[in-house]
Amino acid sequence: DPSTSPPDNGSGLEELSMEEQERFEELLGQAQQAFEEDRFTHAVDLLKEAQVLYPHPRILYKMARAYERSGQLEPALTHYVLYLKSGDEAGDLEQIRAEVARLERRLEEPALVTLNTSPQGAAVHVDQQPVGVTPLRHRVTPGEHTVQLVMKDHHTELIYLEAKPGDDLLIERNLEPSYFAIMFKEDDLLAKRRRARVLGASSAALGVGSGALFLLARSRARQIDEQEANSNDTSRQEIDD
């Protein structure tokens, strides 16, 4: 357990076998090399193995630095605090306390989420609370959140996100029309077409004097036919997509 690391008095190291001592020194050397090569996650793994062989406060400090450089702020803070509690006085304690305070502030820093939808104007709910409509820039606390994008006659988008402190996140979605919205649109076009046909038939029955009315009805029916064709093309494209 890293929290039970002994003070830096060298006791215990001689109790390891020669093979274990050699492995311990090898792990520390490899961890230092990995750190210098910016392979911080690998450095953490090596230090963990070394800590199992010989728990030591200095390893806690090295792990805290590697965690921080890899962007893992929470375990970095945890290991800095464990080091301070270990009683080891070899490090710059004031500097480490300042680093702890800085990390605590960073872990509370909100993340910025930018949301765009096509079409625009979707209602945005974060953790079931309405926060505005797209396009939208909204700040959230670090952690896990649910985002809903809601628009009439379109499928609702449900998004799960994990925001880290200071993150700048971009969410873009194409909202798909709902099946019923497409069907209602087609039914409306058909109804308009029927009304135009009835108008044309009625004007024709009235005689030659109603020729202008007949032409208007025929023009209206042609427009509705074009709308219906465009609507069908769009529906087929949405299904293909």
mmCIF file of C-alpha atoms in Angstrom:
data_model
loop_
_atom_site.group_PDB
_atom_site.id
_atom_site.type_symbol
_atom_site.label_atom_id
_atom_site.label_comp_id
_atom_site.label_asym_id
_atom_site.label_seq_id
_atom_site.Cartn_x
_atom_site.Cartn_y
_atom_site.Cartn_z
ATOM 1 C CA ASP A 1 0.000 0.000 0.000
ATOM 2 C CA PRO A 2 1.648 3.298 -1.075
ATOM 3 C CA SER A 3 0.142 5.109 1.929
ATOM 4 C CA THR A 4 2.239 2.964 4.314
ATOM 5 C CA SER A 5 5.590 3.795 2.686
ATOM 6 C CA PRO A 6 8.374 4.058 5.306
ATOM 7 C CA PRO A 7 10.461 7.194 5.838
ATOM 8 C CA ASP A 8 13.632 7.552 3.799
ATOM 9 C CA ASN A 9 16.021 5.833 6.197
ATOM 10 C CA GLY A 10 17.039 2.973 3.903
ATOM 11 C CA SER A 11 15.601 0.345 6.212
ATOM 12 C CA GLY A 12 14.078 -2.646 4.539
ATOM 13 C CA LEU A 13 16.024 -2.461 1.276
ATOM 14 C CA GLU A 14 18.697 -4.831 2.573
ATOM 15 C CA GLU A 15 15.959 -7.321 3.409
ATOM 16 C CA LEU A 16 15.329 -7.841 -0.287
ATOM 17 C CA SER A 17 17.157 -10.600 -2.108
ATOM 18 C CA MET A 18 20.014 -9.610 -4.383
ATOM 19 C CA GLU A 19 17.817 -10.378 -7.376
ATOM 20 C CA GLU A 20 15.033 -8.143 -6.015
ATOM 21 C CA GLN A 21 17.460 -5.320 -5.279
ATOM 22 C CA GLU A 22 18.819 -5.507 -8.823
ATOM 23 C CA ARG A 23 15.300 -5.504 -10.223
ATOM 24 C CA PHE A 24 14.393 -2.516 -8.046
ATOM 25 C CA GLU A 25 17.348 -0.495 -9.318
ATOM 26 C CA GLU A 26 16.574 -1.560 -12.888
ATOM 27 C CA LEU A 27 12.960 -0.396 -12.566
ATOM 28 C CA LEU A 28 13.993 3.004 -11.221
ATOM 29 C CA GLY A 29 16.479 3.459 -14.062
ATOM 30 C CA GLN A 30 13.926 2.466 -16.695
ATOM 31 C CA ALA A 31 11.303 4.743 -15.143
ATOM 32 C CA GLN A 32 13.708 7.695 -15.219
ATOM 33 C CA GLN A 33 14.511 7.012 -18.866
ATOM 34 C CA ALA A 34 10.813 6.736 -19.751
ATOM 35 C CA PHE A 35 10.134 10.032 -17.966
ATOM 36 C CA GLU A 36 12.930 11.789 -19.890
ATOM 37 C CA GLU A 37 11.474 10.399 -23.148
ATOM 38 C CA ASP A 38 7.989 11.739 -22.256
ATOM 39 C CA ARG A 39 6.581 8.207 -21.905
ATOM 40 C CA PHE A 40 4.893 9.097 -18.660
ATOM 41 C CA THR A 41 2.279 6.326 -18.560
ATOM 42 C CA HIS A 42 5.007 3.719 -18.969
ATOM 43 C CA ALA A 43 7.019 5.453 -16.241
ATOM 44 C CA VAL A 44 4.033 5.107 -13.888
ATOM 45 C CA ASP A 45 3.769 1.380 -14.621
ATOM 46 C CA LEU A 46 7.455 0.852 -13.854
ATOM 47 C CA LEU A 47 7.245 2.871 -10.640
ATOM 48 C CA LYS A 48 4.216 0.875 -9.504
ATOM 49 C CA GLU A 49 6.229 -2.326 -9.861
ATOM 50 C CA ALA A 50 9.131 -0.772 -7.968
ATOM 51 C CA GLN A 51 6.756 0.352 -5.204
ATOM 52 C CA VAL A 52 5.561 -3.222 -4.781
ATOM 53 C CA LEU A 53 9.145 -4.443 -4.335
ATOM 54 C CA TYR A 54 10.160 -1.686 -1.914
ATOM 55 C CA PRO A 55 7.535 0.907 -0.864
ATOM 56 C CA HIS A 56 9.252 4.273 -0.638
ATOM 57 C CA PRO A 57 8.060 7.909 -0.315
ATOM 58 C CA ARG A 58 10.309 9.090 -3.149
ATOM 59 C CA ILE A 59 8.524 6.703 -5.504
ATOM 60 C CA LEU A 60 5.231 8.340 -4.526
ATOM 61 C CA TYR A 61 6.664 11.698 -5.518
ATOM 62 C CA LYS A 62 7.988 10.372 -8.849
ATOM 63 C CA MET A 63 4.607 8.759 -9.563
ATOM 64 C CA ALA A 64 2.839 12.045 -8.808
ATOM 65 C CA ARG A 65 5.052 13.866 -11.312
ATOM 66 C CA ALA A 66 4.541 11.199 -13.992
ATOM 67 C CA TYR A 67 0.772 11.196 -13.482
ATOM 68 C CA GLU A 68 0.676 14.977 -13.752
ATOM 69 C CA ARG A 69 2.772 15.072 -16.911
ATOM 70 C CA SER A 70 0.493 12.446 -18.496
ATOM 71 C CA GLY A 71 -2.561 14.612 -17.771
ATOM 72 C CA GLN A 72 -3.974 12.359 -15.031
ATOM 73 C CA LEU A 73 -4.560 15.078 -12.486
ATOM 74 C CA GLU A 74 -6.561 13.193 -9.855
ATOM 75 C CA PRO A 75 -4.007 10.403 -9.243
ATOM 76 C CA ALA A 76 -1.263 13.037 -9.384
ATOM 77 C CA LEU A 77 -2.937 14.964 -6.580
ATOM 78 C CA THR A 78 -3.469 11.765 -4.588
ATOM 79 C CA HIS A 79 0.206 10.792 -4.779
ATOM 80 C CA TYR A 80 1.459 14.297 -3.907
ATOM 81 C CA VAL A 81 -0.734 14.205 -0.795
ATOM 82 C CA LEU A 82 0.487 10.708 0.091
ATOM 83 C CA TYR A 83 4.054 11.908 -0.223
ATOM 84 C CA LEU A 84 3.386 14.861 2.091
ATOM 85 C CA LYS A 85 1.852 12.484 4.639
ATOM 86 C CA SER A 86 4.778 10.059 4.444
ATOM 87 C CA GLY A 87 7.036 12.205 6.613
ATOM 88 C CA ASP A 88 9.810 12.358 4.029
ATOM 89 C CA GLU A 89 11.529 15.751 4.116
ATOM 90 C CA ALA A 90 13.922 15.372 1.210
ATOM 91 C CA GLY A 91 11.655 17.195 -1.240
ATOM 92 C CA ASP A 92 10.727 20.861 -1.370
ATOM 93 C CA LEU A 93 7.625 20.557 0.812
ATOM 94 C CA GLU A 94 6.459 24.134 0.278
ATOM 95 C CA GLN A 95 6.664 23.708 -3.470
ATOM 96 C CA ILE A 96 4.785 20.416 -3.279
ATOM 97 C CA ARG A 97 2.049 22.007 -1.142
ATOM 98 C CA ALA A 98 1.750 24.777 -3.725
ATOM 99 C CA GLU A 99 1.464 22.119 -6.445
ATOM 100 C CA VAL A 100 -1.307 20.398 -4.470
ATOM 101 C CA ALA A 101 -3.223 23.674 -4.221
ATOM 102 C CA ARG A 102 -2.773 24.325 -7.941
ATOM 103 C CA LEU A 103 -4.040 20.858 -8.866
ATOM 104 C CA GLU A 104 -7.059 21.263 -6.602
ATOM 105 C CA ARG A 105 -7.960 24.477 -8.446
ATOM 106 C CA ARG A 106 -7.469 22.848 -11.844
ATOM 107 C CA LEU A 107 -9.693 19.911 -10.913
ATOM 108 C CA GLU A 108 -12.522 22.350 -10.188
ATOM 109 C CA GLU A 109 -12.117 24.225 -13.492
ATOM 110 C CA PRO A 110 -15.230 23.796 -15.677
ATOM 111 C CA ALA A 111 -15.157 22.408 -19.201
ATOM 112 C CA LEU A 112 -16.562 24.288 -22.201
ATOM 113 C CA VAL A 113 -18.933 22.374 -24.506
ATOM 114 C CA THR A 114 -19.851 23.778 -27.946
ATOM 115 C CA LEU A 115 -22.969 22.237 -29.518
ATOM 116 C CA ASN A 116 -24.027 22.561 -33.158
ATOM 117 C CA THR A 117 -26.906 20.812 -34.924
ATOM 118 C CA SER A 118 -28.304 20.645 -38.408
ATOM 119 C CA PRO A 119 -30.935 21.988 -38.525
ATOM 120 C CA GLN A 120 -30.201 24.580 -35.855
ATOM 121 C CA GLY A 121 -32.583 25.481 -33.052
ATOM 122 C CA ALA A 122 -32.585 22.190 -31.161
ATOM 123 C CA ALA A 123 -33.313 22.444 -27.442
ATOM 124 C CA VAL A 124 -30.332 21.376 -25.316
ATOM 125 C CA HIS A 125 -30.811 19.575 -21.992
ATOM 126 C CA VAL A 126 -27.769 18.854 -19.812
ATOM 127 C CA ASP A 127 -28.419 16.340 -17.038
ATOM 128 C CA GLN A 128 -32.171 16.766 -17.762
ATOM 129 C CA GLN A 129 -32.007 20.554 -17.291
ATOM 130 C CA PRO A 130 -32.756 22.934 -20.228
ATOM 131 C CA VAL A 131 -29.769 25.192 -20.943
ATOM 132 C CA GLY A 132 -30.585 26.780 -24.342
ATOM 133 C CA VAL A 133 -30.849 26.036 -28.066
ATOM 134 C CA THR A 134 -28.229 25.281 -30.697
ATOM 135 C CA PRO A 135 -25.805 26.705 -31.640
ATOM 136 C CA LEU A 136 -24.730 26.902 -27.988
ATOM 137 C CA ARG A 137 -21.614 27.201 -25.824
ATOM 138 C CA HIS A 138 -22.137 25.875 -22.311
ATOM 139 C CA ARG A 139 -19.845 25.211 -19.339
ATOM 140 C CA VAL A 140 -20.129 22.014 -17.295
ATOM 141 C CA THR A 141 -18.404 20.795 -14.178
ATOM 142 C CA PRO A 142 -15.772 18.061 -14.579
ATOM 143 C CA GLY A 143 -17.256 14.580 -14.613
ATOM 144 C CA GLU A 144 -19.871 12.559 -16.483
ATOM 145 C CA HIS A 145 -22.903 14.238 -18.058
ATOM 146 C CA THR A 146 -25.828 13.402 -20.340
ATOM 147 C CA VAL A 147 -26.808 15.754 -23.157
ATOM 148 C CA GLN A 148 -30.121 15.622 -25.030
ATOM 149 C CA LEU A 149 -30.786 17.434 -28.311
ATOM 150 C CA VAL A 150 -34.531 17.807 -28.863
ATOM 151 C CA MET A 151 -36.313 19.187 -31.938
ATOM 152 C CA LYS A 152 -39.902 18.829 -33.082
ATOM 153 C CA ASP A 153 -40.452 16.195 -35.792
ATOM 154 C CA HIS A 154 -36.876 14.905 -35.363
ATOM 155 C CA HIS A 155 -35.296 12.036 -33.466
ATOM 156 C CA THR A 156 -33.892 13.051 -30.069
ATOM 157 C CA GLU A 157 -30.120 12.664 -29.751
ATOM 158 C CA LEU A 158 -28.803 11.324 -26.425
ATOM 159 C CA ILE A 159 -25.103 11.903 -25.796
ATOM 160 C CA TYR A 160 -22.952 10.725 -22.906
ATOM 161 C CA LEU A 161 -19.803 12.722 -22.277
ATOM 162 C CA GLU A 162 -17.011 12.805 -19.730
ATOM 163 C CA ALA A 163 -15.657 16.301 -19.217
ATOM 164 C CA LYS A 164 -12.192 16.819 -17.822
ATOM 165 C CA PRO A 165 -11.142 20.054 -16.106
ATOM 166 C CA GLY A 166 -10.516 22.787 -18.659
ATOM 167 C CA ASP A 167 -11.680 20.678 -21.615
ATOM 168 C CA ASP A 168 -12.875 22.391 -24.801
ATOM 169 C CA LEU A 169 -15.338 19.925 -26.349
ATOM 170 C CA LEU A 170 -17.167 20.145 -29.683
ATOM 171 C CA ILE A 171 -20.384 18.213 -30.365
ATOM 172 C CA GLU A 172 -21.938 18.305 -33.850
ATOM 173 C CA ARG A 173 -24.995 16.299 -34.868
ATOM 174 C CA ASN A 174 -27.275 15.975 -37.892
ATOM 175 C CA LEU A 175 -30.787 15.514 -36.516
ATOM 176 C CA GLU A 176 -32.770 12.965 -38.510
ATOM 177 C CA PRO A 177 -36.476 13.612 -39.237
ATOM 178 C CA SER A 178 -38.753 11.174 -37.462
ATOM 179 C CA TYR A 179 -40.675 8.557 -39.469
ATOM 180 C CA PHE A 180 -44.043 10.011 -38.486
ATOM 181 C CA ALA A 181 -42.971 13.513 -39.508
ATOM 182 C CA ILE A 182 -42.113 12.214 -42.978
ATOM 183 C CA MET A 183 -45.443 10.354 -43.250
ATOM 184 C CA PHE A 184 -47.460 13.388 -42.137
ATOM 185 C CA LYS A 185 -45.634 15.520 -44.690
ATOM 186 C CA GLU A 186 -46.481 13.064 -47.461
ATOM 187 C CA ASP A 187 -50.117 12.854 -46.344
ATOM 188 C CA ASP A 188 -50.354 16.650 -46.385
ATOM 189 C CA LEU A 189 -49.010 16.808 -49.936
ATOM 190 C CA LEU A 190 -51.482 14.176 -51.078
ATOM 191 C CA ALA A 191 -54.371 16.083 -49.485
ATOM 192 C CA LYS A 192 -53.306 19.307 -51.217
ATOM 193 C CA ARG A 193 -53.037 17.462 -54.507
ATOM 194 C CA ARG A 194 -56.558 16.066 -54.155
ATOM 195 C CA ARG A 195 -57.923 19.539 -53.387
ATOM 196 C CA ALA A 196 -56.229 20.945 -56.482
ATOM 197 C CA ARG A 197 -57.668 18.153 -58.644
ATOM 198 C CA VAL A 198 -61.171 18.794 -57.282
ATOM 199 C CA LEU A 199 -60.758 22.510 -57.964
ATOM 200 C CA GLY A 200 -59.709 21.770 -61.543
ATOM 201 C CA ALA A 201 -62.619 19.419 -62.138
ATOM 202 C CA SER A 202 -65.089 21.916 -60.688
ATOM 203 C CA SER A 203 -63.806 24.767 -62.842
ATOM 204 C CA ALA A 204 -63.983 22.610 -65.951
ATOM 205 C CA ALA A 205 -67.600 21.722 -65.158
ATOM 206 C CA LEU A 206 -68.489 25.420 -64.958
ATOM 207 C CA GLY A 207 -67.683 25.948 -68.631
ATOM 208 C CA VAL A 208 -65.422 28.049 -70.824
ATOM 209 C CA GLY A 209 -65.835 31.159 -68.697
ATOM 210 C CA SER A 210 -63.958 29.452 -65.887
ATOM 211 C CA GLY A 211 -60.858 28.797 -67.990
ATOM 212 C CA ALA A 212 -58.645 31.002 -65.798
ATOM 213 C CA LEU A 213 -59.741 29.094 -62.718
ATOM 214 C CA PHE A 214 -58.987 25.811 -64.490
ATOM 215 C CA LEU A 215 -55.476 26.975 -65.462
ATOM 216 C CA LEU A 216 -54.845 28.092 -61.879
ATOM 217 C CA ALA A 217 -55.930 24.686 -60.550
ATOM 218 C CA ARG A 218 -53.764 22.833 -63.069
ATOM 219 C CA SER A 219 -50.750 25.014 -62.212
ATOM 220 C CA ARG A 220 -51.327 24.369 -58.512
ATOM 221 C CA ALA A 221 -51.551 20.613 -59.087
ATOM 222 C CA ARG A 222 -48.293 20.692 -61.059
ATOM 223 C CA GLN A 223 -46.558 22.543 -58.209
ATOM 224 C CA ILE A 224 -47.804 19.963 -55.707
ATOM 225 C CA ASP A 225 -46.578 17.138 -57.961
ATOM 226 C CA GLU A 226 -43.110 18.718 -57.967
ATOM 227 C CA GLN A 227 -43.176 19.082 -54.171
ATOM 228 C CA GLU A 228 -44.198 15.446 -53.830
ATOM 229 C CA ALA A 229 -41.369 14.308 -56.133
ATOM 230 C CA ASN A 230 -38.816 16.336 -54.162
ATOM 231 C CA SER A 231 -40.211 14.953 -50.913
ATOM 232 C CA ASN A 232 -39.911 11.377 -52.173
ATOM 233 C CA ASP A 233 -36.325 11.956 -53.320
ATOM 234 C CA THR A 234 -35.436 13.372 -49.905
ATOM 235 C CA SER A 235 -37.109 10.477 -48.087
ATOM 236 C CA ARG A 236 -35.261 7.901 -50.227
ATOM 237 C CA GLN A 237 -31.966 9.670 -49.600
ATOM 238 C CA GLU A 238 -32.587 9.710 -45.830
ATOM 239 C CA ILE A 239 -33.401 5.981 -45.873
ATOM 240 C CA ASP A 240 -30.278 5.220 -47.952
ATOM 241 C CA ASP A 241 -28.132 7.244 -45.531
#
